[in-house]
C-alpha positions as a printed NumPy array, in Angstrom:
array([[  0.04 ,   0.066,  -0.029],
       [  2.75 ,   2.453,   0.862],
       [  4.371,   2.008,  -2.594],
       [  1.09 ,   2.842,  -4.319],
       [  0.666,   6.021,  -2.126],
       [  4.139,   7.052,  -3.052],
       [  3.487,   6.397,  -6.713],
       [  0.264,   8.44 ,  -6.523],
       [  2.097,  11.254,  -4.807],
       [  4.81 ,  11.245,  -7.498],
       [  2.169,  11.235, -10.38 ],
       [  0.411,  14.083,  -8.591],
       [  3.895,  15.999,  -8.385],
       [  4.301,  15.376, -12.155],
       [  0.775,  16.685, -12.95 ],
       [  1.469,  19.917, -10.694],
       [  4.962,  20.387, -12.295],
       [  3.448,  20.189, -15.751],
       [  0.796,  22.858, -14.831],
       [  3.464,  25.114, -13.336],
       [  5.777,  24.681, -16.436],
       [  2.829,  25.681, -18.658],
       [  2.024,  28.781, -16.461],
       [  5.682,  29.862, -16.39 ],
       [  5.961,  29.42 , -20.092],
       [  3.064,  31.755, -20.573],
       [  4.568,  34.228, -18.145],
       [  7.854,  34.063, -20.042],
       [  6.16 ,  34.922, -23.347],
       [  4.293,  37.751, -21.688],
       [  7.477,  39.099, -20.087],
       [  9.188,  39.041, -23.511],
       [  6.335,  40.932, -25.124],
       [  6.265,  43.444, -22.254],
       [ 10.025,  44.208, -22.529],
       [  9.841,  44.838, -26.324],
       [  7.817,  46.9  , -28.835],
       [  7.815,  44.354, -31.664],
       [  7.011,  40.632, -31.834],
       [ 10.255,  39.962, -33.564],
       [ 12.188,  41.747, -30.854],
       [ 10.414,  39.626, -28.146],
       [ 11.365,  36.474, -30.023],
       [ 14.929,  37.737, -30.212],
       [ 14.879,  38.467, -26.472],
       [ 13.948,  34.981, -25.711],
       [ 16.8  ,  33.656, -27.914],
       [ 19.24 ,  35.891, -26.052],
       [ 17.94 ,  35.011, -22.647],
       [ 17.686,  31.27 , -23.091],
       [ 20.045,  29.536, -20.648],
       [ 23.142,  28.025, -22.24 ],
       [ 23.755,  24.258, -22.018],
       [ 26.549,  23.418, -19.554],
       [ 29.978,  22.847, -20.935],
       [ 30.225,  19.496, -19.332],
       [ 27.015,  17.456, -19.541],
       [ 26.634,  14.389, -17.44 ],
       [ 22.826,  13.899, -18.017],
       [ 22.089,  14.388, -14.348],
       [ 18.419,  15.167, -13.532],
       [ 19.17 ,  18.8  , -13.138],
       [ 21.159,  19.135, -16.395],
       [ 18.428,  17.195, -18.204],
       [ 15.826,  19.506, -16.763],
       [ 17.669,  22.643, -17.852],
       [ 18.648,  21.288, -21.274],
       [ 15.181,  19.845, -22.01 ],
       [ 12.418,  21.491, -20.046],
       [ 13.788,  25.019, -19.549],
       [ 15.116,  25.258, -23.204],
       [ 11.64 ,  23.919, -24.302],
       [  9.853,  26.553, -22.352],
       [ 11.844,  29.244, -24.215],
       [ 11.094,  27.577, -27.539],
       [  7.38 ,  27.298, -26.623],
       [  7.184,  30.887, -25.536],
       [  8.664,  31.887, -28.84 ],
       [  6.156,  29.786, -30.622],
       [  3.273,  31.463, -28.685],
       [  4.553,  34.949, -29.654],
       [  4.974,  33.868, -33.256],
       [  1.496,  32.53 , -33.38 ],
       [  0.199,  35.862, -31.872],
       [  2.104,  37.844, -34.394],
       [  0.838,  35.681, -37.282],
       [ -2.776,  36.259, -36.214],
       [ -2.446,  40.109, -36.518],
       [ -4.566,  41.742, -39.051],
       [ -2.724,  43.283, -42.066],
       [ -3.016,  47.166, -41.852],
       [ -3.14 ,  48.825, -45.203],
       [ -2.307,  52.593, -45.67 ],
       [ -5.574,  53.866, -46.998],
       [ -5.726,  51.304, -49.841]])
């Protein structure tokens, strides 16, 4: 019984972590747009501020998290901004 409780706790932790990552990714996209005047500049800001991969990679859980999840969050935030920019209406100058 104790093992199944521990597994349920772990599964709940995964679920909550996924929600937190989604929320922080949205916040990251919002921050990039808040700090810049153009969508392209916001996407460039994300590229500039994405954490670098460590020089020595041993595939520890923390390194895997930073290289996979955190980098993925920046990529997803960039995609969110791109999608928002693509949905903008084309403004014509009096034509």
